[in-house]
mmCIF file of C-alpha atoms in Angstrom:
data_model
loop_
_atom_site.group_PDB
_atom_site.id
_atom_site.type_symbol
_atom_site.label_atom_id
_atom_site.label_comp_id
_atom_site.label_asym_id
_atom_site.label_seq_id
_atom_site.Cartn_x
_atom_site.Cartn_y
_atom_site.Cartn_z
ATOM 1 C CA SER A 1 49.885 5.581 95.745
ATOM 2 C CA LEU A 2 51.519 1.407 94.740
ATOM 3 C CA SER A 3 50.620 0.982 90.725
ATOM 4 C CA LEU A 4 51.438 -2.134 89.445
ATOM 5 C CA ASP A 5 49.756 -0.359 85.793
ATOM 6 C CA GLN A 6 53.383 -0.446 84.947
ATOM 7 C CA PRO A 7 55.520 -0.779 80.952
ATOM 8 C CA GLU A 8 56.749 -4.642 81.496
ATOM 9 C CA ALA A 9 58.933 -6.066 78.923
ATOM 10 C CA ILE A 10 57.290 -8.883 76.483
ATOM 11 C CA VAL A 11 59.333 -11.868 78.028
ATOM 12 C CA SER A 12 60.645 -10.890 81.542
ATOM 13 C CA LYS A 13 62.682 -14.343 82.549
ATOM 14 C CA SER A 14 60.342 -13.153 86.137
ATOM 15 C CA CYS A 15 57.659 -15.277 87.761
ATOM 16 C CA ASP A 16 54.492 -14.050 89.187
ATOM 17 C CA ASP A 17 55.384 -13.504 92.417
ATOM 18 C CA GLU A 18 58.968 -11.888 92.064
ATOM 19 C CA LEU A 19 57.557 -9.161 90.095
ATOM 20 C CA LEU A 20 54.485 -8.492 91.905
ATOM 21 C CA ASN A 21 57.488 -8.288 94.692
ATOM 22 C CA GLN A 22 59.217 -6.157 92.859
ATOM 23 C CA LYS A 23 57.338 -3.329 92.302
ATOM 24 C CA LEU A 24 55.947 -4.120 96.000
ATOM 25 C CA ILE A 25 59.001 -2.334 97.618
ATOM 26 C CA GLU A 26 60.065 -0.116 94.560
ATOM 27 C CA GLN A 27 56.727 1.420 95.563
ATOM 28 C CA GLY A 28 55.016 1.162 99.175
ATOM 29 C CA GLY A 29 58.800 -1.012 100.608
ATOM 30 C CA PHE A 30 57.002 -3.743 101.457
ATOM 31 C CA SER A 31 57.413 -7.118 100.707
ATOM 32 C CA LEU A 32 54.362 -10.024 100.193
ATOM 33 C CA ILE A 33 55.399 -13.010 102.553
ATOM 34 C CA VAL A 34 55.337 -15.797 99.256
ATOM 35 C CA ILE A 35 54.734 -19.079 100.170
ATOM 36 C CA CYS A 36 57.815 -20.929 97.406
ATOM 37 C CA CYS A 37 57.021 -23.881 94.511
ATOM 38 C CA LYS A 38 59.503 -26.747 95.194
ATOM 39 C CA ASN A 39 62.502 -28.008 93.483
ATOM 40 C CA TYR A 40 61.003 -25.885 91.148
ATOM 41 C CA THR A 41 63.670 -22.655 89.167
ATOM 42 C CA HIS A 42 64.268 -21.002 85.849
ATOM 43 C CA ARG A 43 65.137 -23.519 83.990
ATOM 44 C CA SER A 44 62.430 -25.631 84.681
ATOM 45 C CA LEU A 45 59.612 -25.440 81.609
ATOM 46 C CA TYR A 46 56.376 -26.295 83.074
ATOM 47 C CA GLU A 47 53.305 -26.831 80.562
ATOM 48 C CA LEU A 48 49.676 -25.077 82.285
ATOM 49 C CA PRO A 49 46.838 -27.749 82.473
ATOM 50 C CA ILE A 50 44.729 -24.845 81.133
ATOM 51 C CA LYS A 51 45.621 -22.206 78.373
ATOM 52 C CA PRO A 52 46.143 -18.251 79.387
ATOM 53 C CA SER A 53 44.207 -16.694 76.819
ATOM 54 C CA PRO A 54 41.986 -17.673 73.729
ATOM 55 C CA ASN A 55 44.385 -16.530 71.112
ATOM 56 C CA ILE A 56 47.333 -18.344 73.331
ATOM 57 C CA PRO A 57 45.829 -21.944 72.972
ATOM 58 C CA THR A 58 49.184 -24.009 73.536
ATOM 59 C CA ILE A 59 52.273 -24.026 74.987
ATOM 60 C CA GLN A 60 53.663 -23.786 71.248
ATOM 61 C CA THR A 61 51.548 -20.732 71.150
ATOM 62 C CA ILE A 62 52.917 -19.153 74.442
ATOM 63 C CA TYR A 63 56.796 -19.854 72.489
ATOM 64 C CA LEU A 64 56.169 -18.453 69.941
ATOM 65 C CA TYR A 65 54.207 -15.679 71.034
ATOM 66 C CA PRO A 66 57.367 -12.780 72.275
ATOM 67 C CA SER A 67 58.415 -12.663 68.478
ATOM 68 C CA THR A 68 55.578 -13.190 67.350
ATOM 69 C CA CYS A 69 53.079 -11.049 68.356
ATOM 70 C CA PHE A 70 54.527 -7.873 67.361
ATOM 71 C CA PHE A 71 52.569 -9.134 63.839
ATOM 72 C CA GLU A 72 49.652 -7.764 65.930
ATOM 73 C CA GLY A 73 51.340 -4.157 64.959
ATOM 74 C CA THR A 74 51.406 -4.330 61.738
ATOM 75 C CA ALA A 75 48.976 -4.978 58.433
ATOM 76 C CA LEU A 76 49.975 -9.041 58.201
ATOM 77 C CA SER A 77 47.729 -11.177 60.128
ATOM 78 C CA GLU A 78 48.335 -12.937 63.225
ATOM 79 C CA GLY A 79 47.217 -16.186 62.552
ATOM 80 C CA ARG A 80 43.461 -15.027 64.801
ATOM 81 C CA GLY A 81 40.452 -16.942 63.098
ATOM 82 C CA THR A 82 42.926 -19.969 62.757
ATOM 83 C CA ASP A 83 43.557 -22.918 65.501
ATOM 84 C CA LYS A 84 47.314 -21.761 65.155
ATOM 85 C CA PRO A 85 46.956 -17.758 66.476
ATOM 86 C CA PHE A 86 50.845 -16.864 66.359
ATOM 87 C CA ILE A 87 51.331 -19.580 64.438
ATOM 88 C CA LEU A 88 50.212 -19.015 61.563
ATOM 89 C CA PHE A 89 50.985 -15.298 60.227
ATOM 90 C CA GLY A 90 51.066 -14.190 56.949
ATOM 91 C CA HIS A 91 49.344 -11.308 54.098
ATOM 92 C CA PRO A 92 47.324 -11.728 50.373
ATOM 93 C CA SER A 93 49.324 -9.622 48.970
ATOM 94 C CA LEU A 94 53.216 -11.846 50.443
ATOM 95 C CA PRO A 95 53.948 -15.012 47.923
ATOM 96 C CA LYS A 96 51.954 -17.646 46.803
ATOM 97 C CA SER A 97 54.861 -19.493 47.083
ATOM 98 C CA MET A 98 54.327 -19.948 51.441
ATOM 99 C CA VAL A 99 51.954 -21.215 53.444
ATOM 100 C CA LYS A 100 47.957 -20.945 52.550
ATOM 101 C CA PHE A 101 45.613 -20.104 54.632
ATOM 102 C CA THR A 102 42.096 -18.498 55.519
ATOM 103 C CA PRO A 103 41.322 -16.808 59.163
ATOM 104 C CA GLN A 104 37.435 -16.793 59.886
ATOM 105 C CA PRO A 105 35.708 -15.291 62.655
ATOM 106 C CA ASN A 106 35.436 -17.998 65.735
ATOM 107 C CA ALA A 107 35.051 -17.927 69.302
ATOM 108 C CA GLY A 108 38.111 -16.773 70.870
ATOM 109 C CA ALA A 109 38.524 -14.008 68.033
ATOM 110 C CA LYS A 110 34.700 -12.861 66.020
ATOM 111 C CA SER A 111 36.834 -10.229 64.441
ATOM 112 C CA SER A 112 40.760 -9.427 62.895
ATOM 113 C CA LYS A 113 42.316 -8.842 59.560
ATOM 114 C CA HIS A 114 41.973 -10.436 56.543
ATOM 115 C CA TYR A 115 39.095 -12.567 57.329
ATOM 116 C CA GLY A 116 37.556 -13.977 54.778
ATOM 117 C CA LYS A 117 41.155 -13.800 52.180
ATOM 118 C CA VAL A 118 43.236 -16.034 51.359
ATOM 119 C CA CYS A 119 47.011 -14.936 52.876
ATOM 120 C CA TYR A 120 50.399 -16.331 52.211
ATOM 121 C CA GLY A 121 53.024 -15.883 55.041
ATOM 122 C CA TRP A 122 54.493 -18.870 57.903
ATOM 123 C CA ASP A 123 53.083 -21.823 59.679
ATOM 124 C CA LEU A 124 55.708 -22.127 62.286
ATOM 125 C CA SER A 125 54.038 -25.602 63.660
ATOM 126 C CA GLY A 126 56.147 -28.321 65.608
ATOM 127 C CA THR A 127 55.801 -30.512 68.687
ATOM 128 C CA PRO A 128 56.649 -28.117 71.508
ATOM 129 C CA LYS A 129 59.996 -29.724 71.934
ATOM 130 C CA GLU A 130 60.834 -28.359 68.371
ATOM 131 C CA VAL A 131 59.483 -24.559 68.801
ATOM 132 C CA LEU A 132 60.934 -23.587 71.424
ATOM 133 C CA ALA A 133 64.034 -25.036 69.071
ATOM 134 C CA LYS A 134 62.322 -21.993 66.397
ATOM 135 C CA THR A 135 63.187 -19.729 69.415
ATOM 136 C CA LYS A 136 66.266 -20.273 70.741
ATOM 137 C CA GLY A 137 64.845 -19.897 73.805
ATOM 138 C CA GLN A 138 65.032 -15.256 72.744
ATOM 139 C CA ILE A 139 63.104 -13.057 71.326
ATOM 140 C CA GLN A 140 63.968 -14.192 67.308
ATOM 141 C CA LEU A 141 63.223 -10.985 64.220
ATOM 142 C CA LYS A 142 64.017 -12.594 61.793
ATOM 143 C CA TRP A 143 60.275 -13.192 60.475
ATOM 144 C CA LEU A 144 59.511 -9.865 61.158
ATOM 145 C CA ILE A 145 62.364 -8.353 59.195
ATOM 146 C CA GLU A 146 61.748 -11.296 56.227
ATOM 147 C CA ALA A 147 57.592 -9.754 56.831
ATOM 148 C CA TYR A 148 59.008 -6.214 56.187
ATOM 149 C CA ARG A 149 61.171 -7.273 53.373
ATOM 150 C CA LEU A 150 59.126 -9.586 51.351
ATOM 151 C CA PHE A 151 55.770 -6.918 51.781
ATOM 152 C CA PRO A 152 55.203 -5.435 48.924
ATOM 153 C CA GLU A 153 53.764 -1.874 50.448
ATOM 154 C CA LYS A 154 56.608 -0.596 52.762
ATOM 155 C CA ASP A 155 54.615 2.606 54.091
ATOM 156 C CA SER A 156 51.753 0.640 55.280
ATOM 157 C CA PHE A 157 53.902 -2.745 56.210
ATOM 158 C CA PHE A 158 53.243 -1.195 60.815
ATOM 159 C CA LEU A 159 49.865 -0.088 60.876
ATOM 160 C CA LEU A 160 49.558 3.476 62.346
ATOM 161 C CA PRO A 161 46.510 5.031 64.735
ATOM 162 C CA LYS A 162 44.030 7.121 64.405
ATOM 163 C CA SER A 163 46.217 10.886 64.982
ATOM 164 C CA GLY A 164 48.927 9.112 62.058
ATOM 165 C CA ASP A 165 51.476 9.420 64.410
ATOM 166 C CA MET A 166 53.886 6.029 64.630
ATOM 167 C CA LYS A 167 55.105 7.298 67.907
ATOM 168 C CA GLY A 168 51.311 6.159 69.675
ATOM 169 C CA SER A 169 50.921 2.120 66.829
ATOM 170 C CA PHE A 170 50.155 -0.260 68.725
ATOM 171 C CA PHE A 171 53.899 -2.152 67.631
ATOM 172 C CA ASN A 172 55.383 0.693 69.701
ATOM 173 C CA LYS A 173 53.404 -0.220 72.298
ATOM 174 C CA LEU A 174 54.510 -3.630 71.769
ATOM 175 C CA ALA A 175 58.087 -3.045 71.217
ATOM 176 C CA GLY A 176 58.058 -0.643 74.362
ATOM 177 C CA ASN A 177 60.332 2.339 72.506
ATOM 178 C CA ASN A 178 60.161 3.639 69.580
ATOM 179 C CA GLU A 179 62.874 2.365 68.422
ATOM 180 C CA LEU A 180 62.094 -0.770 66.443
ATOM 181 C CA TRP A 181 60.429 -0.636 63.253
ATOM 182 C CA GLN A 182 62.791 2.367 62.524
ATOM 183 C CA GLN A 183 65.450 0.062 62.476
ATOM 184 C CA ILE A 184 63.414 -1.963 60.343
ATOM 185 C CA ARG A 185 62.967 0.172 58.212
ATOM 186 C CA LYS A 186 66.187 1.050 58.137
ATOM 187 C CA GLY A 187 66.624 -2.195 57.177
ATOM 188 C CA LEU A 188 69.310 -3.344 60.268
ATOM 189 C CA SER A 189 70.087 -7.008 60.658
ATOM 190 C CA GLU A 190 68.158 -9.304 63.560
ATOM 191 C CA GLU A 191 72.179 -9.411 65.204
ATOM 192 C CA GLU A 192 72.598 -4.987 65.191
ATOM 193 C CA ILE A 193 69.296 -4.948 66.508
ATOM 194 C CA LYS A 194 69.569 -6.748 69.736
ATOM 195 C CA LYS A 195 73.244 -5.945 70.023
ATOM 196 C CA SER A 196 71.534 -2.093 70.418
ATOM 197 C CA TRP A 197 69.419 -3.684 73.262
ATOM 198 C CA GLN A 198 72.491 -4.956 75.315
ATOM 199 C CA PRO A 199 73.270 -1.956 77.725
ATOM 200 C CA ALA A 200 69.775 -1.530 78.733
ATOM 201 C CA LEU A 201 69.661 -5.539 79.289
ATOM 202 C CA ARG A 202 72.080 -5.652 81.692
ATOM 203 C CA GLN A 203 71.036 -3.542 83.839
ATOM 204 C CA TYR A 204 68.101 -4.936 83.648
ATOM 205 C CA LYS A 205 69.196 -7.510 84.906
ATOM 206 C CA GLU A 206 71.651 -6.107 87.713
ATOM 207 C CA ILE A 207 67.884 -4.542 89.606
ATOM 208 C CA ARG A 208 65.853 -8.519 88.391
ATOM 209 C CA LYS A 209 68.439 -10.400 90.581
ATOM 210 C CA LYS A 210 67.937 -8.628 93.835
ATOM 211 C CA TYR A 211 64.390 -10.422 94.263
ATOM 212 C CA LEU A 212 64.404 -13.855 92.765
ATOM 213 C CA LEU A 213 62.879 -16.667 94.433
ATOM 214 C CA TYR A 214 64.241 -19.248 92.200
ATOM 215 C CA GLU A 215 67.426 -20.240 90.898
ATOM 216 C CA ASP A 216 68.192 -18.242 87.671
ATOM 217 C CA PHE A 217 68.712 -20.286 83.705
ATOM 218 C CA GLU A 218 71.536 -18.302 83.789
#
């Protein structure tokens, strides 16, 4: 039987038709007939005419989400309840010298963390070009690592599930493994963490190549 309910990378660098074609071939032994977009490559920058999610309202949010989505699995507000979800993030206990914001219920987020409380943290606002430059076209862990360093109650930084077992946490679901949170707790640098990803990334890229329909970004 064909199942499309499988773990997927936060950033796959593939289009939906490429991903679906890969799953159909690997699981079902057949492929799609795809009408490709003219003049599109994986280097093309495209801004959606409508927001893909209530809490992903702008192209800036799309660029930052792969780096800031991890805050959903932590004690920090990820900016839900503001007009800049995943661009604003912080916590009431972070230094008061940081950017100040107060999450409030809104149409896209009627309940979330720290509503009505003053939070202190980061505001990564900017033009699309400026925000893309902040990410350098990659997942950035520097904000997550710095937030953990500044957070006073380290044992409460990562949200635990009801079972109390971090293995089943939402943070690990976002990260795709049980390793990233441990690496952050151990104080590993972003460079060290990303170096640990390379063997699996090389393997993934080789598989991905077989199903590309458009010119690649590298």
